[in-house]
Coordinates of C-alpha atoms and ligand atoms in Angstrom, one line a residue:
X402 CA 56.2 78.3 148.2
X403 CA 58.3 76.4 145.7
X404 CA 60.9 78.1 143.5
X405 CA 58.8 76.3 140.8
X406 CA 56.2 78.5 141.4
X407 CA 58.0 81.6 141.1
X408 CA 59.1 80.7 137.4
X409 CA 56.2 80.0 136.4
X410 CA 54.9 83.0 137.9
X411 CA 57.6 85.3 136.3
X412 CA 56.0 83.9 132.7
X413 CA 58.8 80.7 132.3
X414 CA 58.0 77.4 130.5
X415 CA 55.3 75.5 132.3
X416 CA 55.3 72.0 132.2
X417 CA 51.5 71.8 133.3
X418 CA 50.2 74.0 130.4
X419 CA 52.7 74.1 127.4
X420 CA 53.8 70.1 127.1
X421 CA 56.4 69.8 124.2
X422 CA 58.1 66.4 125.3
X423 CA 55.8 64.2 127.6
X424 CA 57.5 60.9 128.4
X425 CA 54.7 58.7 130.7
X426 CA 55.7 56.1 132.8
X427 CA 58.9 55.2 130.2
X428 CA 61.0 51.3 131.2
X429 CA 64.0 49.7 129.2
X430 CA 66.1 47.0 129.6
X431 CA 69.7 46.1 128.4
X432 CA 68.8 42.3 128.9
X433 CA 69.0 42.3 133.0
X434 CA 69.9 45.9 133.0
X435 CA 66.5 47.6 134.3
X436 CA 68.4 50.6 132.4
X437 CA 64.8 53.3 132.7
X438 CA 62.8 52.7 135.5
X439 CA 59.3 54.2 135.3
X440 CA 60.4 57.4 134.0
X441 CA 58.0 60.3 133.9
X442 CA 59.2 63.9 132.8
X443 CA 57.2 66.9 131.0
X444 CA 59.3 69.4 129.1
X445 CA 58.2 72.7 128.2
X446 CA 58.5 74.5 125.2
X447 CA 60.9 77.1 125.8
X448 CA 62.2 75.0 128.7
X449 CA 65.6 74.2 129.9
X450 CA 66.3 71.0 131.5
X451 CA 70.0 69.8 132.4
X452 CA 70.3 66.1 133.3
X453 CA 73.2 65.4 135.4
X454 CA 74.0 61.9 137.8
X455 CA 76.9 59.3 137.8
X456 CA 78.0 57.4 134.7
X457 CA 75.9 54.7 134.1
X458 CA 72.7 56.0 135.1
X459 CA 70.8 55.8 132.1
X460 CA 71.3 59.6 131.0
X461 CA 72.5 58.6 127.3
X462 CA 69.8 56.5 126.9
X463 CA 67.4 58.8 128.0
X464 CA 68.0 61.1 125.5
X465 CA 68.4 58.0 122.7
X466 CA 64.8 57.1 123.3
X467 CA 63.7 60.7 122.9
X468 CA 64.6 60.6 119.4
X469 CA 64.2 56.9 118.8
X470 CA 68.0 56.1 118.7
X471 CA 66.8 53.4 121.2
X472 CA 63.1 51.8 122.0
X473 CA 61.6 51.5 125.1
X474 CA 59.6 48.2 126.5
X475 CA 56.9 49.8 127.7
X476 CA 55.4 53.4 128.6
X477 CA 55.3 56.2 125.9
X478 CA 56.9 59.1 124.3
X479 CA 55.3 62.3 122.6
X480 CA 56.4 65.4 120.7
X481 CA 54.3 68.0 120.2
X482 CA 51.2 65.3 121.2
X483 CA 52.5 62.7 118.4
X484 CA 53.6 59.4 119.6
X485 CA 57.1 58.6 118.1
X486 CA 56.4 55.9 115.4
X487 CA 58.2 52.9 115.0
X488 CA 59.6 53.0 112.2
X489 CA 59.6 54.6 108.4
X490 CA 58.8 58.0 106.7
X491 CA 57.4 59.6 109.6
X492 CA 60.0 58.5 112.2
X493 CA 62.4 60.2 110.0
X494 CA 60.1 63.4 110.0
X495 CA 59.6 63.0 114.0
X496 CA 63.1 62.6 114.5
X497 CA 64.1 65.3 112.5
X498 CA 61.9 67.3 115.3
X499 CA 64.6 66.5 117.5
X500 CA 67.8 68.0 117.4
X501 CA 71.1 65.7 118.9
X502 CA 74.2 67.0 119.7
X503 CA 76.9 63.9 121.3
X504 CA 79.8 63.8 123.3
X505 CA 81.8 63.1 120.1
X506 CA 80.4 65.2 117.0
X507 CA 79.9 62.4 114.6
X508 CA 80.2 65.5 111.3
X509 CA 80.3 63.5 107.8
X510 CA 84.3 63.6 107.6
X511 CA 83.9 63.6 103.9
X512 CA 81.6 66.5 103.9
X513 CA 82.7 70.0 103.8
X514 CA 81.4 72.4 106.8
X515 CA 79.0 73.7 104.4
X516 CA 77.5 70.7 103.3
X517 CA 77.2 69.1 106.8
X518 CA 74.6 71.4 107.2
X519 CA 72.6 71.5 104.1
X520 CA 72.3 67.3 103.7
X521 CA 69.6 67.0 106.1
X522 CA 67.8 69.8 105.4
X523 CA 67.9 69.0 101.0
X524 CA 67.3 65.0 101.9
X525 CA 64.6 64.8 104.5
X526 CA 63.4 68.7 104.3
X527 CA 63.1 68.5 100.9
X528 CA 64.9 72.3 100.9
X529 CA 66.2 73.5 97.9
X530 CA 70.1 73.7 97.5
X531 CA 69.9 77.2 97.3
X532 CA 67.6 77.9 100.0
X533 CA 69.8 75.4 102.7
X534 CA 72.9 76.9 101.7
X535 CA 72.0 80.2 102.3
X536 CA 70.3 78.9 105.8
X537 CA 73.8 76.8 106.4
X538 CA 75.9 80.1 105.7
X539 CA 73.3 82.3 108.4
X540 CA 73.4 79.2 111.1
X541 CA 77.2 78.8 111.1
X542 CA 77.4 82.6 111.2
X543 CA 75.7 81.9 114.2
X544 CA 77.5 80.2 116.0
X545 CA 80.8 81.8 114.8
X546 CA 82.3 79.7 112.3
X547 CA 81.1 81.3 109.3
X548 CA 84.7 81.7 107.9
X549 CA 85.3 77.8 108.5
X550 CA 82.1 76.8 106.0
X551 CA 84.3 75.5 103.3
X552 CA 86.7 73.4 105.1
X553 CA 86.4 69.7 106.3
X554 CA 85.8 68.9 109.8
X555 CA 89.3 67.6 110.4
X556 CA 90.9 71.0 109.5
X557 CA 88.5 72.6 112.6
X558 CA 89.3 72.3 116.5
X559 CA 86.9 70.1 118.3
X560 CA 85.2 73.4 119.6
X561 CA 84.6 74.5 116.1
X562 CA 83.7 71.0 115.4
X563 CA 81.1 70.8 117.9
X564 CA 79.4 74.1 117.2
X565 CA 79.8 72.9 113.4
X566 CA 77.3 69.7 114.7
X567 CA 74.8 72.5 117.2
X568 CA 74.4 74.6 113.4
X569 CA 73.8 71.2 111.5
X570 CA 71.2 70.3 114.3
X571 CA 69.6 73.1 114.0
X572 CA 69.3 73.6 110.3
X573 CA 66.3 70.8 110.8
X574 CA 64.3 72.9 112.9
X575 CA 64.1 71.1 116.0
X576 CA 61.4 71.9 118.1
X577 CA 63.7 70.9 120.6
X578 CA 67.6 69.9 121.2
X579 CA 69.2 67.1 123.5
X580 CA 72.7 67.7 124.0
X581 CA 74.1 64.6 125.3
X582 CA 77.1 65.8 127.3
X583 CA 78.6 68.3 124.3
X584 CA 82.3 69.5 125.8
X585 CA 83.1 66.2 127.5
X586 CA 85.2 65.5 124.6
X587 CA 86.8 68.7 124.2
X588 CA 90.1 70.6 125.3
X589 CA 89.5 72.4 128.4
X590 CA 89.8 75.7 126.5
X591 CA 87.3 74.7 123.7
X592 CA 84.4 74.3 126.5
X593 CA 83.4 77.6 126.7
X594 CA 83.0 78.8 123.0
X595 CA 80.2 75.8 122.9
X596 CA 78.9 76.6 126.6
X597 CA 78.3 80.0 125.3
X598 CA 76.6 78.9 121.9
X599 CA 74.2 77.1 124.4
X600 CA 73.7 79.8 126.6
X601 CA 72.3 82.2 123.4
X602 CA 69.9 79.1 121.8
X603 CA 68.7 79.3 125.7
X604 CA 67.9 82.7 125.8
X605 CA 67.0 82.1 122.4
X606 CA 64.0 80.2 123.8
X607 CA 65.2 76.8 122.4
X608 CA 63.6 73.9 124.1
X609 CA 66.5 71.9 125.6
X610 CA 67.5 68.8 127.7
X611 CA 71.3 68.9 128.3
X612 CA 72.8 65.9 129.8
X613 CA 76.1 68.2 131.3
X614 CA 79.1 68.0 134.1
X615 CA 79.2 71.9 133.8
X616 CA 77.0 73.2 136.8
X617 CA 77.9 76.7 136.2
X618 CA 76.2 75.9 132.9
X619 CA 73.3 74.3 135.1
X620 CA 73.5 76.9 137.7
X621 CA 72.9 79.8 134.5
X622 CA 70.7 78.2 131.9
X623 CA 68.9 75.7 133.3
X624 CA 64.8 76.2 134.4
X625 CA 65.3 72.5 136.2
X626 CA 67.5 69.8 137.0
X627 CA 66.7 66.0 136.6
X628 CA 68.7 64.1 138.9
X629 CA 69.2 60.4 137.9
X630 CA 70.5 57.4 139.3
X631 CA 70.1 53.7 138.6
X632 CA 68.0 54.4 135.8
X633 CA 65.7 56.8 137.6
X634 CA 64.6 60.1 138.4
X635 CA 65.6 60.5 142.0
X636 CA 65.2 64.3 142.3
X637 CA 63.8 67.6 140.1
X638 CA 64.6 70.9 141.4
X639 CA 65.3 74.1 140.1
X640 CA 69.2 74.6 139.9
X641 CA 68.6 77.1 142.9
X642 CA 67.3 74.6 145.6
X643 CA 69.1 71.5 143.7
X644 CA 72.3 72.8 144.2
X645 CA 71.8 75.0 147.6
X646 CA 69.4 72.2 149.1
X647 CA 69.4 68.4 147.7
X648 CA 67.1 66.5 149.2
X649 CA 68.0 63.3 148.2
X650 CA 71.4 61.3 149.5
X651 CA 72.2 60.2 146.1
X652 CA 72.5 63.5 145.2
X653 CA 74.1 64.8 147.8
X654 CA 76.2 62.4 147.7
X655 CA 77.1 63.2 143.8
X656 CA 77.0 67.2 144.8
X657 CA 80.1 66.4 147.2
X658 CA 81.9 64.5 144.6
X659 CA 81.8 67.1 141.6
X660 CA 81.4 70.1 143.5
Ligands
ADP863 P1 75.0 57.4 131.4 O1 74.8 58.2 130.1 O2 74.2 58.0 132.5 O3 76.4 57.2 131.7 P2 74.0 55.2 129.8 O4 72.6 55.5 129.5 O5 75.0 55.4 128.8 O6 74.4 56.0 131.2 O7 74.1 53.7 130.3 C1 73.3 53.2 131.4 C2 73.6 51.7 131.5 O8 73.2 51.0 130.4 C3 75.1 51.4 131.7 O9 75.2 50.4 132.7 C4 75.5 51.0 130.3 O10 76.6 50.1 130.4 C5 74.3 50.3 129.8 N1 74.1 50.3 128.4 C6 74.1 51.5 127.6 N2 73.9 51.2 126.3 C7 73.8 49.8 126.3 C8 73.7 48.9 125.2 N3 73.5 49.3 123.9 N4 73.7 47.6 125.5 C9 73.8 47.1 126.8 N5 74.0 48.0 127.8 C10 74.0 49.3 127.6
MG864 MG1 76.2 59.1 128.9

């Protein structure tokens, strides 16, 4: 039997049962750039799913089009069984159901720590001041810069930065969280402090899809791997057989390279 099978017998997210993100049969182009090629991929609630292959094969713009960042030419996407909208009031809701974390940690440089993490939740949550301030204060406690909250993002490290951007994320609610390669940007050093945040929100039971170069991160956290290349999805696995036992050559091809 399948790995698969033993999650889902030890109680783990199951795709077939408990569909959070469904994206059926999803295509983009960049002009000639067939950039997402029939993509198909069920998340879980609760589910972990790390997205790793070479640069340039569509990973970013996977996870834009999960949150709308980018449309798609054909196929469709659903959160919690809603369609994302096009446009307006309730792409702004649907969105907000969709927690991004990037590569760089795009904070409001003119916004303290604190405020960071209350705008969203006072201008499309409707939250009173009050109310996200205290939730700001409990979600950067968190994630262990509690003592930074009234600083301004330049003043932090890019690892306090970057947790700083997983709290503001979070303050929405997100039924679930794409982080779209998080410590690429950051000092060697720094990598673990957000690795680990990830790790708890995890265990935590967060839904998540991580586009990540850490595979001990993979290896720990994830329930699968998505293997892309040229815009598709050449291989799912669980880390177990993906890393022990690729089937594909494009991935064991990428395997030799990083590993
Ligand atoms: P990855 O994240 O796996 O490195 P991307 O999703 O960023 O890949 O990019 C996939 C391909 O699409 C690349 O060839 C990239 O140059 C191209 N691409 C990404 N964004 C755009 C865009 N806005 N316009 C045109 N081409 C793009
Ligand atoms: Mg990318």
């Amino acid at each position: 039997m399948s790995e698969v099978s033993v999650i889902k017998d030890a109680g783990g997210p199951d795709p077939a049962t408990d569909k959070l993100v469904v994206l059926d049969n999803v295509n983009k182009h960049f002009g000639a750039l067939h950039v997402l090629q029939d993509i198909d991929l069920t998340i879980a609630r609760g589910e972990v799913v790390v997205v790793i292959g070479p640069s340039g094969s569509g990973k970013s713009t996977l996870c834009r089009t999960i949150n709308r960042l980018e449309t798609v030419d054909s196929g469709s996407i659903t959160i919690d069984g809603k369609p994302l909208p096009a446009e307006g009031k309730e792409l702004a809701r649907l969105r907000a159901d969709v927690g991004m974390v990037f590569q760089s940690f795009n904070l409001f440089a003119h916004k303290t720590v604190l405020e960071n993490v209350t705008l969203g939740q006072t201008k499309v949550r409707k939250a009173d001041k009050g109310s996200a301030d205290e939730k700001a204060r409990a979600l950067l406690d968190r994630v262990g810069v509690g003592n930074q909250a009234d600083k301004y993002p330049a003043q932090l490290s890019g690892g306090q930065q970057q947790r700083v951007a997983i709290a503001r994320a979070l303050a929405m609610d997100p039924k679930v969280m794409l982080f779209d390669e998080p410590t690429s940007a950051l000092d060697p050093e720094m990598i673990n402090e957000v690795l680990e945040v990830m790790q708890q929100l995890a265990r935590d039971g967060m839904t998540m899809v991580v586009v990540t170069h850490e595979m001990g991160f993979a290896r720990s956290a994830a329930n699968r791997v998505v293997f892309m290349a040229d815009g598709r999805i050449v291989e799912e696995a669980t880390p177990e057989q993906f890393f022990s036992n690729p089937r594909s050559d494009r991935a064991k091809d990428f395997l030799s390279k990083i590993l």
